[in-house]
Short mmCIF file of C-alpha atoms and ligand atoms in Angstrom, two decimals:
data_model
loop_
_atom_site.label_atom_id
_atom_site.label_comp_id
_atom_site.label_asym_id
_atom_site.label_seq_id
_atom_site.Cartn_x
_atom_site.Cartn_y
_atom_site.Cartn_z
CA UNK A 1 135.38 95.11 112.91
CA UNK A 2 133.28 96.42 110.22
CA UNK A 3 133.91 100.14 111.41
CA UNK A 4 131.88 102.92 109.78
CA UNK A 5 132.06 101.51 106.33
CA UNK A 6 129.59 102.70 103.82
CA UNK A 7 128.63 100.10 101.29
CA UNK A 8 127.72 102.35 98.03
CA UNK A 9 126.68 100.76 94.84
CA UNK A 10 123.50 98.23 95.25
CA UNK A 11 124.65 97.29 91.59
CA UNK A 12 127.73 95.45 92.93
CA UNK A 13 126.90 91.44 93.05
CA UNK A 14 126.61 89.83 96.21
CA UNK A 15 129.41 87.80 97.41
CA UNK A 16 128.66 83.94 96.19
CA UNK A 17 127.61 81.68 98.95
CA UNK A 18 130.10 79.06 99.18
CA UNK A 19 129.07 75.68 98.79
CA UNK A 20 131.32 74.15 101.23
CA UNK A 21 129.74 73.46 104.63
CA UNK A 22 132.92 73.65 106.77
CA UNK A 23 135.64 75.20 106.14
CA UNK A 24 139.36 75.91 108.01
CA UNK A 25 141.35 79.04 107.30
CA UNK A 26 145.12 79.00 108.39
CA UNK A 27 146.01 81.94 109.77
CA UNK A 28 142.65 82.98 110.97
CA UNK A 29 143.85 84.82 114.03
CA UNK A 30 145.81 87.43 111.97
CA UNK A 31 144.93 90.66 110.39
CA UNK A 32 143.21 89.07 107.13
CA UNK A 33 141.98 85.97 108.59
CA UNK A 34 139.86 87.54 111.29
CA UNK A 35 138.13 89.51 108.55
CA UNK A 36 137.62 86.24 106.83
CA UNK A 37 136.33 84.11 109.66
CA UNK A 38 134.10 86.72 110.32
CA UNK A 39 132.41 86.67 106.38
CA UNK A 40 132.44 83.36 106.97
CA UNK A 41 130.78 83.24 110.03
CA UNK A 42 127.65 85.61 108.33
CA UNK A 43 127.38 82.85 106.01
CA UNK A 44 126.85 80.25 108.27
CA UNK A 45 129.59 78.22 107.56
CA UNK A 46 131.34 76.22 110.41
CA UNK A 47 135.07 77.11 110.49
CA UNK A 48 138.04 75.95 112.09
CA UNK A 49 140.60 78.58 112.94
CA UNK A 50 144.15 76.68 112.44
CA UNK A 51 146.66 78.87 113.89
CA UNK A 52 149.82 78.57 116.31
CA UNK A 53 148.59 81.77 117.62
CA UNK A 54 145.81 82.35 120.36
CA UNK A 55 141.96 82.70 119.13
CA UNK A 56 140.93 86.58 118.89
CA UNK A 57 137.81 86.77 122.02
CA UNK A 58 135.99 88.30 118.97
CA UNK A 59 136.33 85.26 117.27
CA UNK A 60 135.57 82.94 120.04
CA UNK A 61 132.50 84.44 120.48
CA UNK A 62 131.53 84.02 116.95
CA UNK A 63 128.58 81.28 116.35
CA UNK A 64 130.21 77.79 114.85
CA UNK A 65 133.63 79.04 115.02
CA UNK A 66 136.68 76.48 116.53
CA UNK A 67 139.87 76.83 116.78
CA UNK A 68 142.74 74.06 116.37
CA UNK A 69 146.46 74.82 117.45
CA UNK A 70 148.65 73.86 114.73
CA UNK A 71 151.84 74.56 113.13
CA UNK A 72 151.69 74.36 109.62
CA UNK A 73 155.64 73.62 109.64
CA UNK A 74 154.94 70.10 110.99
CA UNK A 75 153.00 67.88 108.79
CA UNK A 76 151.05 65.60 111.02
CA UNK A 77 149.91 68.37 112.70
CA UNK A 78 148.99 70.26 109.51
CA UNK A 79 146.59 66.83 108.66
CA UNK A 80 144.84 66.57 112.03
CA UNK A 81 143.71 70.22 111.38
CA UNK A 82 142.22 70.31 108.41
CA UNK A 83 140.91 66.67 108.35
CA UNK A 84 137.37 68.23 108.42
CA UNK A 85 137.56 70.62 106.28
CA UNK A 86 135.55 70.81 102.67
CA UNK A 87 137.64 73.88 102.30
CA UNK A 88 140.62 75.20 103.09
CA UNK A 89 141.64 79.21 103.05
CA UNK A 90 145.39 79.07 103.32
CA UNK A 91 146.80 82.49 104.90
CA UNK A 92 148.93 81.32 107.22
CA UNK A 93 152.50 82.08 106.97
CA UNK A 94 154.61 85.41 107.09
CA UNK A 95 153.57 88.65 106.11
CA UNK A 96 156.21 90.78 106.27
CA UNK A 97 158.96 91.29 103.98
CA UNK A 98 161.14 93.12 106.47
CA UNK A 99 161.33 90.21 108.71
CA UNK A 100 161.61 87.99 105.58
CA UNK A 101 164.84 90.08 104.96
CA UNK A 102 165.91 89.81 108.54
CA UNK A 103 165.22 86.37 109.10
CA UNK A 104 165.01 84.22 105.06
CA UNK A 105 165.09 81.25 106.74
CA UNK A 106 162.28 81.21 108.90
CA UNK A 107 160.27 83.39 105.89
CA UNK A 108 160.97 80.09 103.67
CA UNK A 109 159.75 77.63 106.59
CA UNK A 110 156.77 79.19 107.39
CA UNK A 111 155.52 80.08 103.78
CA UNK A 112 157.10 77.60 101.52
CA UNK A 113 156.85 74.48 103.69
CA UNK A 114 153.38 75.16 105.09
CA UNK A 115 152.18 75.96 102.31
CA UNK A 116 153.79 72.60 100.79
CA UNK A 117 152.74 70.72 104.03
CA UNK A 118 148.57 72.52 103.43
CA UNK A 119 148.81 71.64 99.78
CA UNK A 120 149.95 67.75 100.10
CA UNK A 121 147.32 67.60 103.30
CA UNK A 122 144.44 68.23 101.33
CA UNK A 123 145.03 66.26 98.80
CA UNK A 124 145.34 63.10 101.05
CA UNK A 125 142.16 64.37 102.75
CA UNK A 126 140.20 64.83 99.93
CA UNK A 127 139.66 68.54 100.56
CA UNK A 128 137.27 70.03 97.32
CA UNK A 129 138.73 73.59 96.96
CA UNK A 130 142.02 75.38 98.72
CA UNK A 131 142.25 79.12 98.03
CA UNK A 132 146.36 79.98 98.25
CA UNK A 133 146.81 83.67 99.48
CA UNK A 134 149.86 84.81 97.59
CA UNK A 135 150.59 88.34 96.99
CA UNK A 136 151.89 91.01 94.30
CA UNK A 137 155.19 90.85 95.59
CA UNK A 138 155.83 87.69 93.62
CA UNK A 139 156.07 90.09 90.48
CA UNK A 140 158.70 92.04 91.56
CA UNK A 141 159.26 95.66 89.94
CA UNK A 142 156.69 96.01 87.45
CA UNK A 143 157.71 95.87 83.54
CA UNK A 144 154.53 97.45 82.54
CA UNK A 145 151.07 98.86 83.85
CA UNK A 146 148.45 97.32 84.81
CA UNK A 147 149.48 94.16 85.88
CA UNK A 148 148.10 90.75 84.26
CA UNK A 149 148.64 87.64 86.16
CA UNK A 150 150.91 86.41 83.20
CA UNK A 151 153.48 88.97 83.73
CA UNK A 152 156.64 87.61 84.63
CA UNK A 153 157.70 86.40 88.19
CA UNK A 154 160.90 87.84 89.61
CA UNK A 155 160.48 88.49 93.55
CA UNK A 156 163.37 90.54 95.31
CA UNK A 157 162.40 89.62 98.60
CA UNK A 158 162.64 86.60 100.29
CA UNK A 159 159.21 86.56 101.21
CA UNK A 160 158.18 87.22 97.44
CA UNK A 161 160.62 84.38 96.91
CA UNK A 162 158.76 82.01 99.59
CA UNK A 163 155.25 82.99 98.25
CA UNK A 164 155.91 82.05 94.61
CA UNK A 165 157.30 78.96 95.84
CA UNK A 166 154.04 78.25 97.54
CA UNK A 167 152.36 79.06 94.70
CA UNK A 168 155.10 76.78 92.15
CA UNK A 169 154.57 73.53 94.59
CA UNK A 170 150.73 73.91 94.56
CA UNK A 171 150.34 73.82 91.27
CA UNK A 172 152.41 71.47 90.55
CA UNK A 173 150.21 69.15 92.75
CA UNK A 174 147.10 70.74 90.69
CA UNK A 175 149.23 69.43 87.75
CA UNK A 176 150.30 65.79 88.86
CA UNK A 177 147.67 65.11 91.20
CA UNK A 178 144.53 67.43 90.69
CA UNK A 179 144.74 69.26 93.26
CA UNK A 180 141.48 71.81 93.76
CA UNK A 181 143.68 74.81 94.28
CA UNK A 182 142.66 78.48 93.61
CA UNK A 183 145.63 81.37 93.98
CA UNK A 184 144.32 84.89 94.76
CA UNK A 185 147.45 87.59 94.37
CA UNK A 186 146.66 90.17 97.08
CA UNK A 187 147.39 94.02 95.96
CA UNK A 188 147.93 96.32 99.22
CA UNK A 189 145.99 95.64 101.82
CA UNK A 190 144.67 97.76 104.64
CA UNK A 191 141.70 98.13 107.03
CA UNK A 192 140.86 97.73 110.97
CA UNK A 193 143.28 95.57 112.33
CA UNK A 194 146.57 95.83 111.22
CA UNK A 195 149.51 96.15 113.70
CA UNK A 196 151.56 99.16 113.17
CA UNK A 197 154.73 97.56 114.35
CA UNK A 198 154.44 95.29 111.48
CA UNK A 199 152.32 96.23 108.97
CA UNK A 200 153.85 97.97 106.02
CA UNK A 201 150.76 99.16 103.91
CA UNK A 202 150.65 103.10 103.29
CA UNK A 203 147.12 103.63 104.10
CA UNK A 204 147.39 102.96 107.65
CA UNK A 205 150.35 103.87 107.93
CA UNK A 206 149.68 107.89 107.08
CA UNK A 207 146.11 108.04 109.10
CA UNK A 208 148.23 107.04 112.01
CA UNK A 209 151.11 110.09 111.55
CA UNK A 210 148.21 112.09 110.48
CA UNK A 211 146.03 111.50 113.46
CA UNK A 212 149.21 112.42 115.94
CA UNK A 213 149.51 115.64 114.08
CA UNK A 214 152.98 114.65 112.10
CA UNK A 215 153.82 115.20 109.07
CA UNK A 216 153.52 111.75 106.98
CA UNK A 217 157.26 110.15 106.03
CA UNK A 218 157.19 108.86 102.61
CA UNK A 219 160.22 107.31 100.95
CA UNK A 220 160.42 107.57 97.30
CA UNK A 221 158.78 110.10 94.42
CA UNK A 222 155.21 110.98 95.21
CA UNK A 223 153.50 111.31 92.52
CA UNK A 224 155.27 108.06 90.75
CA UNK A 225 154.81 105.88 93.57
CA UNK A 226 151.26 104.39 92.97
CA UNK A 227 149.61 101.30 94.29
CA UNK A 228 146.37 99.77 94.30
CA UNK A 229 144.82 99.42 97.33
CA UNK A 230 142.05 97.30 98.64
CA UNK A 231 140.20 97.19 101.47
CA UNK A 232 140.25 94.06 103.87
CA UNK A 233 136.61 93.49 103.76
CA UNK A 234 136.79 93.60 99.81
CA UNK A 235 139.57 90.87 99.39
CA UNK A 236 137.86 88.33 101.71
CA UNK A 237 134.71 88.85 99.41
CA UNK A 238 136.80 88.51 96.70
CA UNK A 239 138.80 85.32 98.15
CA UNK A 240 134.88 83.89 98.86
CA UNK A 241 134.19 84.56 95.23
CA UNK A 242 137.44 82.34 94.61
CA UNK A 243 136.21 79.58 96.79
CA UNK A 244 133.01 79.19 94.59
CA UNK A 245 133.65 80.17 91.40
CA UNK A 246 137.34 80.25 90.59
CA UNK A 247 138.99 77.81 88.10
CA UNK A 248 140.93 75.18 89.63
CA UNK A 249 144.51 76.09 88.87
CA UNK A 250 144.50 79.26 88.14
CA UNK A 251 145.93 82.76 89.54
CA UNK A 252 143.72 85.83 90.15
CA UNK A 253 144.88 89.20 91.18
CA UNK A 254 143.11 90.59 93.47
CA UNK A 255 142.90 94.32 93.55
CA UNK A 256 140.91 97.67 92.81
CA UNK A 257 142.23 98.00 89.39
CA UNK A 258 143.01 101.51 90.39
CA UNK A 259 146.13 103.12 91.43
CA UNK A 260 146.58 105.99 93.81
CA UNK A 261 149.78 107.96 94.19
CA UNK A 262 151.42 109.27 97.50
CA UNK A 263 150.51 112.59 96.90
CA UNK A 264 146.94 111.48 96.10
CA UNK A 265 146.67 109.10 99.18
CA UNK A 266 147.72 112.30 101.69
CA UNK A 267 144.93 114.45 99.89
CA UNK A 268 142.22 111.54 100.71
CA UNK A 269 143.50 111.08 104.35
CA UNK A 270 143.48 114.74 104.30
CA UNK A 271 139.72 114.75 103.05
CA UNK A 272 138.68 111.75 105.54
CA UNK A 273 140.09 114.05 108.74
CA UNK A 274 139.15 117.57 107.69
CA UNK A 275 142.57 118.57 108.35
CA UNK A 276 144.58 118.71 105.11
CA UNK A 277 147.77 116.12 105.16
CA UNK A 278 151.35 116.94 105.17
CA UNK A 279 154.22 114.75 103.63
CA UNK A 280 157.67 114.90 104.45
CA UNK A 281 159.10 113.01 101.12
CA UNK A 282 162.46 111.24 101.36
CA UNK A 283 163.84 111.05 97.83
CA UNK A 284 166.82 109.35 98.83
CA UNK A 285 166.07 106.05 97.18
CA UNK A 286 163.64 105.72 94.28
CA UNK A 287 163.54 101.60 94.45
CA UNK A 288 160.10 101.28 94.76
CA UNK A 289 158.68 104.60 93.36
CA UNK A 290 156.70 103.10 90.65
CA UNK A 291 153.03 102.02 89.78
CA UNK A 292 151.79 98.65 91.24
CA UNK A 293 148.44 98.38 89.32
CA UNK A 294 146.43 94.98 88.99
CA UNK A 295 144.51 94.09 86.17
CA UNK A 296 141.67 92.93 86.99
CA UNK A 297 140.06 91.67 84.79
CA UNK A 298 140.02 87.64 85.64
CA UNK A 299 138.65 88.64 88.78
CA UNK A 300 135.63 90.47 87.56
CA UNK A 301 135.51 87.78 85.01
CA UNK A 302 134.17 85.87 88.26
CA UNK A 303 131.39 88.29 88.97
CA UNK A 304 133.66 90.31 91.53
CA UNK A 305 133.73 94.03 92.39
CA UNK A 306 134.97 96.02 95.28
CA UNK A 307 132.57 97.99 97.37
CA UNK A 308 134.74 99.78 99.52
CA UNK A 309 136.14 103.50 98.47
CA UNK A 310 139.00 104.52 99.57
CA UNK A 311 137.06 107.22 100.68
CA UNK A 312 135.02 105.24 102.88
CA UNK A 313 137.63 102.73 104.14
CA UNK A 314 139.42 105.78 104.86
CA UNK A 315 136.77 107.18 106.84
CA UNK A 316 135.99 104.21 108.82
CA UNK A 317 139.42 103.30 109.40
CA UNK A 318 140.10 107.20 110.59
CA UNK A 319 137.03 106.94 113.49
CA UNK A 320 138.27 103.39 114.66
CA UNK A 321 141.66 104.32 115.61
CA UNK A 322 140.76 107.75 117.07
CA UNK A 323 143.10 110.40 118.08
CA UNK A 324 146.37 109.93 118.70
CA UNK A 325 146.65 106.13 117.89
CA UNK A 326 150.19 104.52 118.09
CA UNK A 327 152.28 105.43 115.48
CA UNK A 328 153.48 103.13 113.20
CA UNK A 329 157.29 101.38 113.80
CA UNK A 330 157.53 99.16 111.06
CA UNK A 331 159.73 100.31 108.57
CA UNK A 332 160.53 98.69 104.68
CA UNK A 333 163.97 97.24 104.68
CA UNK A 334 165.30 95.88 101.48
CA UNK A 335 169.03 94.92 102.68
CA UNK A 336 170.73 93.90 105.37
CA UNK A 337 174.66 93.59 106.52
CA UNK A 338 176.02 89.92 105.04
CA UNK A 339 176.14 87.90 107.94
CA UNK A 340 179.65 87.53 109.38
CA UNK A 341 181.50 84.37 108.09
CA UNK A 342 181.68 81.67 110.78
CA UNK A 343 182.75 78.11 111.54
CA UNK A 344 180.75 76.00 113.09
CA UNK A 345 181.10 73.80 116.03
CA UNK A 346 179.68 70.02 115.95
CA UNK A 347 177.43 71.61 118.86
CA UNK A 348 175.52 74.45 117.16
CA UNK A 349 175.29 72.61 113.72
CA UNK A 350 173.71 69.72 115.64
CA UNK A 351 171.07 72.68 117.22
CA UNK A 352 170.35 73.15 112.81
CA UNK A 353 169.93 69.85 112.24
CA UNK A 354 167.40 69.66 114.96
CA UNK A 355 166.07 72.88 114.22
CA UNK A 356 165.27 71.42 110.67
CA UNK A 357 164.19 68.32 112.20
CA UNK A 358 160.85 70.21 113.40
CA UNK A 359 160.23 71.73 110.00
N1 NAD B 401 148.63 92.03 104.89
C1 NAD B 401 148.93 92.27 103.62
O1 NAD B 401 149.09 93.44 103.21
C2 NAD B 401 149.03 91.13 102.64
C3 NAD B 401 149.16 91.43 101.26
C4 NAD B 401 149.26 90.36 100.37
C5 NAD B 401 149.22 89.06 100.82
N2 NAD B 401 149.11 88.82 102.14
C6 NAD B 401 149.11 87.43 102.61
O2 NAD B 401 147.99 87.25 103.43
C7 NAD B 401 148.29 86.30 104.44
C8 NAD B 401 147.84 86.84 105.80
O3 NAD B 401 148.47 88.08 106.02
P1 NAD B 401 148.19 88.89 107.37
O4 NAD B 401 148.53 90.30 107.08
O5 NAD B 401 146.85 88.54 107.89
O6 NAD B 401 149.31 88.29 108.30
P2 NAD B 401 149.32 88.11 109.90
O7 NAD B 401 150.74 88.03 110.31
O8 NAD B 401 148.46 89.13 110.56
O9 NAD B 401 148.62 86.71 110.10
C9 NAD B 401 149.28 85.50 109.80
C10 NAD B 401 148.73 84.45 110.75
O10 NAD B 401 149.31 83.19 110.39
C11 NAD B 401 149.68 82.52 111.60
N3 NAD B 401 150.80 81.61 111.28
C12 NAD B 401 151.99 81.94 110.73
N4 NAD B 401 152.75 80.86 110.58
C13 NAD B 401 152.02 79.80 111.03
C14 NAD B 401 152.28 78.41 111.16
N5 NAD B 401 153.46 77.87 110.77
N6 NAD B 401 151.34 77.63 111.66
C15 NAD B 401 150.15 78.15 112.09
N7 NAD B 401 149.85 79.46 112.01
C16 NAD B 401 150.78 80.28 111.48
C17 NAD B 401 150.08 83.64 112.56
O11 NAD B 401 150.00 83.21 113.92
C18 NAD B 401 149.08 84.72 112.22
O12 NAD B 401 147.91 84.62 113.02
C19 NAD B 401 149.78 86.01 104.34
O13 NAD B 401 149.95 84.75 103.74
C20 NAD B 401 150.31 87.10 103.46
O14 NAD B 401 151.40 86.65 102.68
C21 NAD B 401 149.00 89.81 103.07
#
């Protein structure tokens, strides 16, 4: 999975060992946790995969690697999983805020209530350090530039709105009950691996226009619509460096600490292919044409810095998917159509009770 990554710098630190001798990581069969189980793995750690979905064959092949069928959304399940664990990644959960918009309810079952049912299992099973993945959507539209974890909390989406409740319930058990809990807020993300018919994140998303020679659809003002993108490989370093050396209870952003714009994104893919990059800018809505920048300082409090340019992730990333790879279908959608009003009949609100009966 590593691709054609060059690792630059020698002054960068290496990633900490973690102390922990097994560990579980929810959600190891998606995009981010296969990355991670595979750091893991290169550190020798013995890891249980806890996932509804099917294990990855690269994963199964992987040396001391297991993998437990759970659903995080039922609690006894949720214990039997991680009842080995020293420590627990928690990724599991929804990713998308499209289908959070589509579907809230489900959004707030898998991310608030697993996340509730992960935090309240390891504290009956004694578990020494869980590392939350939460994400810079719980901030909502930036007040100000670069972003410090203190800066105020006002998610638009429902899956910002499920995240930051994940984060509120675990540490509230850090504060009642002690429990080990780490958060890491994930900037944009991108790297091998990422599904195009649900992955939102810019940076594949443009390679994958670019590569089938059309022009790259961008909604928003280019040049005022900046994020800060990280590679995959560098936030499962960083979430390692969490594991080992964070403070319990408290929130990290994890980022670059630099921010790219649209129009600067398009020149690097541009750079990366040899072919120069062509946008086709919508300017029809301006909602999220603004600068999502982390500060990063906690992080490299920690000892942390990236190692991947977005240069070279671009680079990589640009040979593994090869010519025409599939173009990318998902699409950001902020609203949808109120439901119509119904009434219900003692039948269907008997299928919600027992739908909620499984949660
Ligand atoms: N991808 C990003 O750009 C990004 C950015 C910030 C934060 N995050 C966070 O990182 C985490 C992982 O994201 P991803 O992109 O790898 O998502 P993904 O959809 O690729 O992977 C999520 C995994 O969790 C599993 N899962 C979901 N609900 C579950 C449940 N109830 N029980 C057991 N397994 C369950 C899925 O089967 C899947 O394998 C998420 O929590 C997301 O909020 C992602």
């Amino acid at each position: 999975m590593n691709g054609a990554i060059v690792h630059h710098g020698t002054e960068t630190p290496e990633p900490p060992e973690t102390p922990y001798e097994e560990v579980a990581v929810t959600g190891g069969a998606g995009f981010v946790g296969r990355h991670l189980v595979t750091a893991l793995a290169l550190l020798s750690r013995k890891t249980t995969v806890v996932d509804h979905a099917p294990l990855p064959a690269a994963l199964a092949a992987l040396p001391g690697v297991r993998h437990v069928h759970a659903d995080l959304r039922d609690y006894g399940e949720t214990l039997l999983a991680l009842q080995n664990a020293d420590a627990v990644f928690h990724l599991a959960g929804n990713a998308s805020g499209t289908e959070s918009v589509a579907d809230p309810r489900r959004d707030f079952q898998l991310n608030a209530l697993g996340t509730c049912n992960v935090g309240n299992a390891c504290l009956e099973l004694g578990v020494r350090r869980l590392v939350y993945l939460s994400s810079a959507i719980v901030y909502g539209t930036p007040r100000h530039s670069p972003i410090r974890e203190d800066h105020p909390t006002q998610p638009f989406l429902p899956y910002g709105a499920s995240k930051l409740s994940g984060e509120l319930t675990l540490r509230s058990l850090y504060a009642t009950a002690g429990l080990p809990v780490v958060i890491g807020r994930s900037f944009v993300v991108y790297g091998p691996g990422e599904d195009p018919r649900r992955a939102g994140g810019e940076v594949s998303q443009f390679l994958r226009w670019h590569l089938n020679e059309q022009p790259i659809p961008v909604v928003g003002d280019i040049d005022r619509k900046r994020r800060d993108f990280i590679h995959v490989e560098d936030l499962c370093r960083a979430l390692i460096t969490l594991a080992a050396r964070g403070a319990d209870g408290e929130t990290y952003n994890l980022g670059t600490g630099t921010a790219v714009s649209m129009r600067e994104l398009a020149d690097a893919v541009g750079a990366a292919t040899g072919r120069p990059a062509l946008l086709s800018a919508d300017t029809s809505s301006l909602a999220d044409s603004f600068t999502l920048l982390a500060d990063v300082g906690r992080l490299q409090g920690l000892g942390f810095a990236p190692r991947v340019t977005l240069a070279d992730g671009l680079t990589g990333l640009a040979g593994l998917l090869g010519p025409f790879p599939e173009v990318p279908s998902a699409r950001a959608v902020f609203r949808r159509e109120a439901p119509p009003r119904r009434r219900l009949t003692p039948a269907a609100a008997g299928g919600t009770r027992e739908e909620a009966r499984t949660c």
